[in-house]
Coordinates of C-alpha atoms and ligand atoms in Angstrom, one line a residue:
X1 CA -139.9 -113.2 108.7
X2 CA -143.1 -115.2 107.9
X3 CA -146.5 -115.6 109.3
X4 CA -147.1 -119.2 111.0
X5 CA -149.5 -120.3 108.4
X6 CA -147.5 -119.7 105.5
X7 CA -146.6 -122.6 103.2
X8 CA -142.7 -123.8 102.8
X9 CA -141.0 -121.9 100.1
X10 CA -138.5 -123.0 98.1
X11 CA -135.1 -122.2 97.8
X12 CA -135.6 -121.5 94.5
X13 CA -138.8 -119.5 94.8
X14 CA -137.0 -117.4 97.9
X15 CA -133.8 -116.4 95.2
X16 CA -136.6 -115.2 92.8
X17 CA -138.6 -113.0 95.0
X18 CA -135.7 -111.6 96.3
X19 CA -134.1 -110.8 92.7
X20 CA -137.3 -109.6 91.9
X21 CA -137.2 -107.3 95.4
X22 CA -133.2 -106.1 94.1
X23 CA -134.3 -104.8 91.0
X24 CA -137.2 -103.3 91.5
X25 CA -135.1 -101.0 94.1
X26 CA -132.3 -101.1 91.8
X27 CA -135.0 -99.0 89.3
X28 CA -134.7 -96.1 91.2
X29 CA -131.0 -96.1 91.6
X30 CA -130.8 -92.5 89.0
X31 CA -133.6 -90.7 91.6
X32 CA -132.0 -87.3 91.4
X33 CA -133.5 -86.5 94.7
X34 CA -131.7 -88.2 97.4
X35 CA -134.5 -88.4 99.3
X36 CA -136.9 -89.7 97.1
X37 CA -134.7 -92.2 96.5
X38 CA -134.3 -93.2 99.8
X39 CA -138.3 -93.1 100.2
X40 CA -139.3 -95.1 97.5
X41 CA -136.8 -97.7 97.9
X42 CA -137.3 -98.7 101.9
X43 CA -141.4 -98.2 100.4
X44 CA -140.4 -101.0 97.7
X45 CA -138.5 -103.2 100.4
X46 CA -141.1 -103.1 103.1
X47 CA -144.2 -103.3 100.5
X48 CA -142.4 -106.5 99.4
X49 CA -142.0 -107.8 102.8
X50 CA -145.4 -107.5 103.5
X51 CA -146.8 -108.8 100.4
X52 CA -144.1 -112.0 100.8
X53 CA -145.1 -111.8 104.6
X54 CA -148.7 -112.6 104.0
X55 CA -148.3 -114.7 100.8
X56 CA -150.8 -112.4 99.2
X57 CA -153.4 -113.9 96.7
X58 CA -154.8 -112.3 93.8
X59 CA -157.9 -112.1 95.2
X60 CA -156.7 -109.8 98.3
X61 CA -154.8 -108.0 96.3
X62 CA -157.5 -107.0 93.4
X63 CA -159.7 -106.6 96.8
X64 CA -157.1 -104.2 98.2
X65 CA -157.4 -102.2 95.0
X66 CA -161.2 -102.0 95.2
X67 CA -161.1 -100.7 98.5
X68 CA -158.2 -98.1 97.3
X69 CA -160.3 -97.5 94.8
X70 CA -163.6 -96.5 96.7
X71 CA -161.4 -94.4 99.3
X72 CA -160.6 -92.4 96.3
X73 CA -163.8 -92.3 95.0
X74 CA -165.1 -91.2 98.1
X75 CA -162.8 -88.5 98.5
X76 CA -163.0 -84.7 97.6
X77 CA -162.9 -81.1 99.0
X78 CA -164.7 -81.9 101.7
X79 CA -163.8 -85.5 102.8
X80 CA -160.4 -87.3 102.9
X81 CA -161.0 -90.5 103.2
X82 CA -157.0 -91.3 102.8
X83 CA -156.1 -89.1 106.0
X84 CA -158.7 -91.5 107.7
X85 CA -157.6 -94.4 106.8
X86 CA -153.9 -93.2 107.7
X87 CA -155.6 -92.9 111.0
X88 CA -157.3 -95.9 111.6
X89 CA -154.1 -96.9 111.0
X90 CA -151.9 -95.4 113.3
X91 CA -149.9 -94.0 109.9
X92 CA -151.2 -90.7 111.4
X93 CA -150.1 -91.1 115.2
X94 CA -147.1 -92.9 114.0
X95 CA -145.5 -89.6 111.8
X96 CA -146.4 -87.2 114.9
X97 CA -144.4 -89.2 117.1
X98 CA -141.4 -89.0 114.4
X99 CA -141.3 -85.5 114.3
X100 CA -142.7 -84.1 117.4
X101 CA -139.6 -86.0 119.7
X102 CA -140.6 -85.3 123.6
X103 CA -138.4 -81.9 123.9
X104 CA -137.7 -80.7 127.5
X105 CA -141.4 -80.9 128.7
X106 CA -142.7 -79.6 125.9
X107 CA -146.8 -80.8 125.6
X108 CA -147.3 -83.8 123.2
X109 CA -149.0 -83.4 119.9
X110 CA -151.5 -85.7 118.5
X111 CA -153.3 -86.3 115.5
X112 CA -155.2 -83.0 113.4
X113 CA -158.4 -84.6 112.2
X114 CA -160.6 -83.7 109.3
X115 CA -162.9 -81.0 111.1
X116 CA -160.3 -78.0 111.6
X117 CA -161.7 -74.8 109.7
X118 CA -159.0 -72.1 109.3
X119 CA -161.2 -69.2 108.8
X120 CA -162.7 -69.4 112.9
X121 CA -163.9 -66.5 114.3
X122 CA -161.6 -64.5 116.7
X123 CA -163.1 -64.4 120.7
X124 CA -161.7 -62.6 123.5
X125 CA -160.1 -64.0 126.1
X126 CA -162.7 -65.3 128.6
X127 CA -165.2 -65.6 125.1
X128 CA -167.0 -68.6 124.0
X129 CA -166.5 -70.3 121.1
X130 CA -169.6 -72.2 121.1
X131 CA -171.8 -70.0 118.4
X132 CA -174.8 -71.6 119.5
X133 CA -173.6 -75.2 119.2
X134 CA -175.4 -77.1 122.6
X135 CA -173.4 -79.0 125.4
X136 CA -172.7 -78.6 128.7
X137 CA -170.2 -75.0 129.4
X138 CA -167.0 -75.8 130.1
X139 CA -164.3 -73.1 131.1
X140 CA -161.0 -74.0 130.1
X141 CA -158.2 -71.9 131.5
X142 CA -154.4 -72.3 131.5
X143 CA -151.0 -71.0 130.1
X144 CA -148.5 -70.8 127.4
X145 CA -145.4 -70.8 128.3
X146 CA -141.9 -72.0 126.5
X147 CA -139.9 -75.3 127.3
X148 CA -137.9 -72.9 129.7
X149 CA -141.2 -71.8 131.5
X150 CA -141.3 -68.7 130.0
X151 CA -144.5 -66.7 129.3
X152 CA -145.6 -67.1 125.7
X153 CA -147.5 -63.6 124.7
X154 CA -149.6 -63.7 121.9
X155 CA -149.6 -67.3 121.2
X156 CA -152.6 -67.5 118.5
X157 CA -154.7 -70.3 120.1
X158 CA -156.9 -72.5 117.4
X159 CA -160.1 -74.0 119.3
X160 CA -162.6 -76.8 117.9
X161 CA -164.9 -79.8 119.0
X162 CA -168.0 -81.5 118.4
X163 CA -171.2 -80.5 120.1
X164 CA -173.4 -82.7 122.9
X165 CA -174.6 -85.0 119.5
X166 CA -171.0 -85.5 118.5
X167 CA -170.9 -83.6 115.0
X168 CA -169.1 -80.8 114.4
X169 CA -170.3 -77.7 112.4
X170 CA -169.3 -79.1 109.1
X171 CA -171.1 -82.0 109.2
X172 CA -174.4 -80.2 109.3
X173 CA -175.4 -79.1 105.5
X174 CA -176.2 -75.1 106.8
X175 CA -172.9 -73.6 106.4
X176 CA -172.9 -72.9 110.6
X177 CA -170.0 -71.8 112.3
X178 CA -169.6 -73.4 116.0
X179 CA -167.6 -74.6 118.9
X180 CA -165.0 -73.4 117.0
X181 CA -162.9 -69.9 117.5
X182 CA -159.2 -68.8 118.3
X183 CA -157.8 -66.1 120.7
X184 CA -154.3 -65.4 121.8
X185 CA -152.6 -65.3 125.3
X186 CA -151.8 -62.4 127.3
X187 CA -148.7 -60.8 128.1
X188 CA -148.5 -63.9 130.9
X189 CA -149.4 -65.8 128.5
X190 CA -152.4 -66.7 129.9
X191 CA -155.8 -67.7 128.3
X192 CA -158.9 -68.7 128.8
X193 CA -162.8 -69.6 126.8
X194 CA -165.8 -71.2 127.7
X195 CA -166.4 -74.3 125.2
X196 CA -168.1 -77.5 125.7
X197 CA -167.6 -80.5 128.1
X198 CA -166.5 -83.0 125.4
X199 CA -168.2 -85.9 124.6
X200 CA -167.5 -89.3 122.3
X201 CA -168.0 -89.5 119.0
X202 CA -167.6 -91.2 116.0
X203 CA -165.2 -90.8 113.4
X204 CA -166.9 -90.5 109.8
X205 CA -167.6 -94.2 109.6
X206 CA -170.3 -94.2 106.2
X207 CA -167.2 -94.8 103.5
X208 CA -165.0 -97.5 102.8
X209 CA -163.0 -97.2 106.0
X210 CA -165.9 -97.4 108.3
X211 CA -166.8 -100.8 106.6
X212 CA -162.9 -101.9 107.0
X213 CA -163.4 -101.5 110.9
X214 CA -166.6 -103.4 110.7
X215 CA -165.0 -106.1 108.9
X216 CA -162.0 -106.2 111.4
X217 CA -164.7 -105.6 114.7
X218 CA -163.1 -102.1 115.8
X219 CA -164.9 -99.6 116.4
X220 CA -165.1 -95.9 115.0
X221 CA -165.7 -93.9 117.9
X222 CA -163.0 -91.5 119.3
X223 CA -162.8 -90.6 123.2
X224 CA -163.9 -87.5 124.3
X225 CA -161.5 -84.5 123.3
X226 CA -160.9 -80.8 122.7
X227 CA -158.6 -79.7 119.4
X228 CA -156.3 -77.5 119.9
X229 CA -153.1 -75.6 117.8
X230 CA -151.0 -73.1 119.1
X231 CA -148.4 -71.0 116.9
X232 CA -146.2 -68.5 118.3
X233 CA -143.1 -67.3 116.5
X234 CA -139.9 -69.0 117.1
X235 CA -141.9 -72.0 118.4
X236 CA -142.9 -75.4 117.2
X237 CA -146.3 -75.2 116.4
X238 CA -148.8 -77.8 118.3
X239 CA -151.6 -79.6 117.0
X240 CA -153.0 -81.7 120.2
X241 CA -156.0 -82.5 122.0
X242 CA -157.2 -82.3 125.8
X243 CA -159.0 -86.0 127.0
X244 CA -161.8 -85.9 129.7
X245 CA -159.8 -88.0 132.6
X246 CA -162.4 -91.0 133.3
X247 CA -164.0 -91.0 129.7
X248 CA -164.2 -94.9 129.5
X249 CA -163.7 -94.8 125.8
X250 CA -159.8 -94.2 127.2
X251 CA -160.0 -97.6 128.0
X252 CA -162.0 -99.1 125.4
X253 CA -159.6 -97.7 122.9
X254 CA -159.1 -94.3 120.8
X255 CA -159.7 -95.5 117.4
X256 CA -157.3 -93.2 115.8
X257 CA -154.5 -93.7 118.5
X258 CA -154.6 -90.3 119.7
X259 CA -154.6 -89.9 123.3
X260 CA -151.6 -90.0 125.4
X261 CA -151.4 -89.8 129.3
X262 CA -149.9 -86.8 129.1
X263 CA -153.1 -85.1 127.3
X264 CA -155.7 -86.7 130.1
X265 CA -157.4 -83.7 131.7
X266 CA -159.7 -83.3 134.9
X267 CA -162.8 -81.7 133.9
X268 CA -164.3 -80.8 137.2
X269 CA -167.9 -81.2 137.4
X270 CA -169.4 -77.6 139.1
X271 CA -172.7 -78.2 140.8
X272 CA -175.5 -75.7 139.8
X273 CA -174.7 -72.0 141.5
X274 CA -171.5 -72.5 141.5
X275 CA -170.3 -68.8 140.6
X276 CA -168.3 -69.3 137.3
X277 CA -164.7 -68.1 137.3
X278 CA -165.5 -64.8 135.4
X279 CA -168.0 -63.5 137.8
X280 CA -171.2 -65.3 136.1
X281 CA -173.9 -67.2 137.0
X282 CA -175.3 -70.5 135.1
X283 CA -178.6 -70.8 137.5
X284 CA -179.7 -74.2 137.0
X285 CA -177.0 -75.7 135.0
X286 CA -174.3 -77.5 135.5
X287 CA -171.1 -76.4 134.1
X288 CA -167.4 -78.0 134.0
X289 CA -164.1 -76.9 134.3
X290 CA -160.4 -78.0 132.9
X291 CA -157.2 -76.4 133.0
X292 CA -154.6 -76.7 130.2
X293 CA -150.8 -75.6 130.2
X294 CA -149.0 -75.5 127.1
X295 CA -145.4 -75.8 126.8
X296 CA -144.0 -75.4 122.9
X297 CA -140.6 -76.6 121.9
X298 CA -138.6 -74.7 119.9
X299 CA -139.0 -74.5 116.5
X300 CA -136.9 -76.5 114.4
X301 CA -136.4 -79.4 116.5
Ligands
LIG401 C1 -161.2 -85.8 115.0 O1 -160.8 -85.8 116.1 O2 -162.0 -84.9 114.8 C2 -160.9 -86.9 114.0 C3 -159.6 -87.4 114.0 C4 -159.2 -88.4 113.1 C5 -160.2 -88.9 112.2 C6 -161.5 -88.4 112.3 C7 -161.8 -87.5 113.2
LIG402 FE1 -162.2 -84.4 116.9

């Protein structure tokens, strides 16, 4: 297939981009791996496509190895600017929907992000992961169970988010650890944390990939959500999100593809007084609520 605006080619030009197509698959014919065989040649087929699809110049495609270029430049221990661009691309969503097939119920996954940290601190159940980060309290309650509604003990329970300005603790420069934490479900598999009523924010937007979205007149900023991953033995782990139901950056548009209906939560606004659910008091302060249920597939499928 070719775009409308793409000039006539002859037939002679169409045998000698596709003989050029044969043999550069035909040069990985020896792969040992199977796989990798298989990879890189449907990689050579479709790169060829596209290039052939577009009729790419020279000049767009030393510009596409600049910007290459400055997404590895800009990359190191602390920033991937690849896994970005895999997500401003849907690259990201795209392999979670591959191998996280909708299982009996199970909750949907969605994409990780740069911000996890796996050294969180541990809280109790009923705790607050917020470690002095500032946003409106928010319990979040609800249950891990298995794909056959049974109760999912012990379930280890990862937590992080952005606070009320939208950066998450590793984007200040002090080394703080906040709104992060994990905890683990009860012999109901139960759970439940105060965090913070989620708000929008923007994805790192300051590199090469930010000015991509500029050029192309997207925007960077994500809709309002809360990370979670749950492991429990025998189970597929989960790597998902919770969405604040009326957020209108739903609608405007996720801009790493991440929510699904499925993930779209009710955060209940609680007027001031209102007693909290573990026996507390906020006084003046508003607080919110959400509840969660997690259902995790097998593992293996
Ligand atoms: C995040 O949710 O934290 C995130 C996800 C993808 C890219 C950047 C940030
Ligand atoms: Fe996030």
């Amino acid at each position: 297939m070719t775009t409308d605006t793409a000039a006539p080619i002859s037939p002679q030009q169409q045998v000698l981009e596709d003989e050029l197509v044969a043999t550069v698959v035909a040069s990985f014919d020896g792969t040992p791996d199977p796989r990798l065989k298989q990879v890189m040649q449907s990689l050579t087929r479709h790169l060829h496509a596209f290039i052939r699809d577009v009729r790419l110049t020279a000049a767009e495609w030393n510009k596409a190895i600049e910007f290459l270029t400055a997404v590895g430049h800009i990359t190191d221990d602390r920033r991937q600017e690849f896994v970005l661009l895999s997500d401003v691309l849907g690259a990201s969503m795209q392999t979670i929907a591959v191998n996280n097939q909708a299982h009996k119920g199970a909750t949907d996954a969605t994409v990780f992000g740069p911000f996890f940290v796996d050294d969180a601190p541990e809280i109790p159940l009923g705790g607050d992961i917020a470690g002095g980060a500032t946003g409106q309290p928010c319990w979040i309650e609800g249950t891990v169970t298995d794909t056959d509604g049974n109760p999912v003990a012990g379930a280890r329970i990862e937590v992080w988010e952005c606070d009320e300005d939208g950066f998450y603790d590793v984007q200040y420069t002090d080394d703080r650890m906040a709104a992060r934490a994990h905890l683990f479900s009860d012999e109901h598999g139960a759970y439940r944390f105060w965090g913070l009523t989620p708000v929008p924010y923007p994805i790192p937007h300051d590199g090469p990939v930010g000015k991509m979205l500029e050029a192309v007149g997207r925007s960077p900023v994500r809709a309002s959500h809360l990370h979670f991953m749950v492991t429990a033995e025998n189970l597929r782990t989960l790597v998902t999100h919770i969405f604040v139901d009326g957020d209108p950056q739903i609608e405007v548009g996720d801009s790493v593809f991440g929510v699904k209906n499925s993930l779209i939560k009710e955060f209940a606004q609680q007027a001031p007084g209102t007693p909290t659910p573990d026996g507390g008091d906020l006084g003046d302060h508003t607080w919110a609520r959400a509840r969660f249920d997690i259902v995790l597939a097998p593992a293996g499928i």
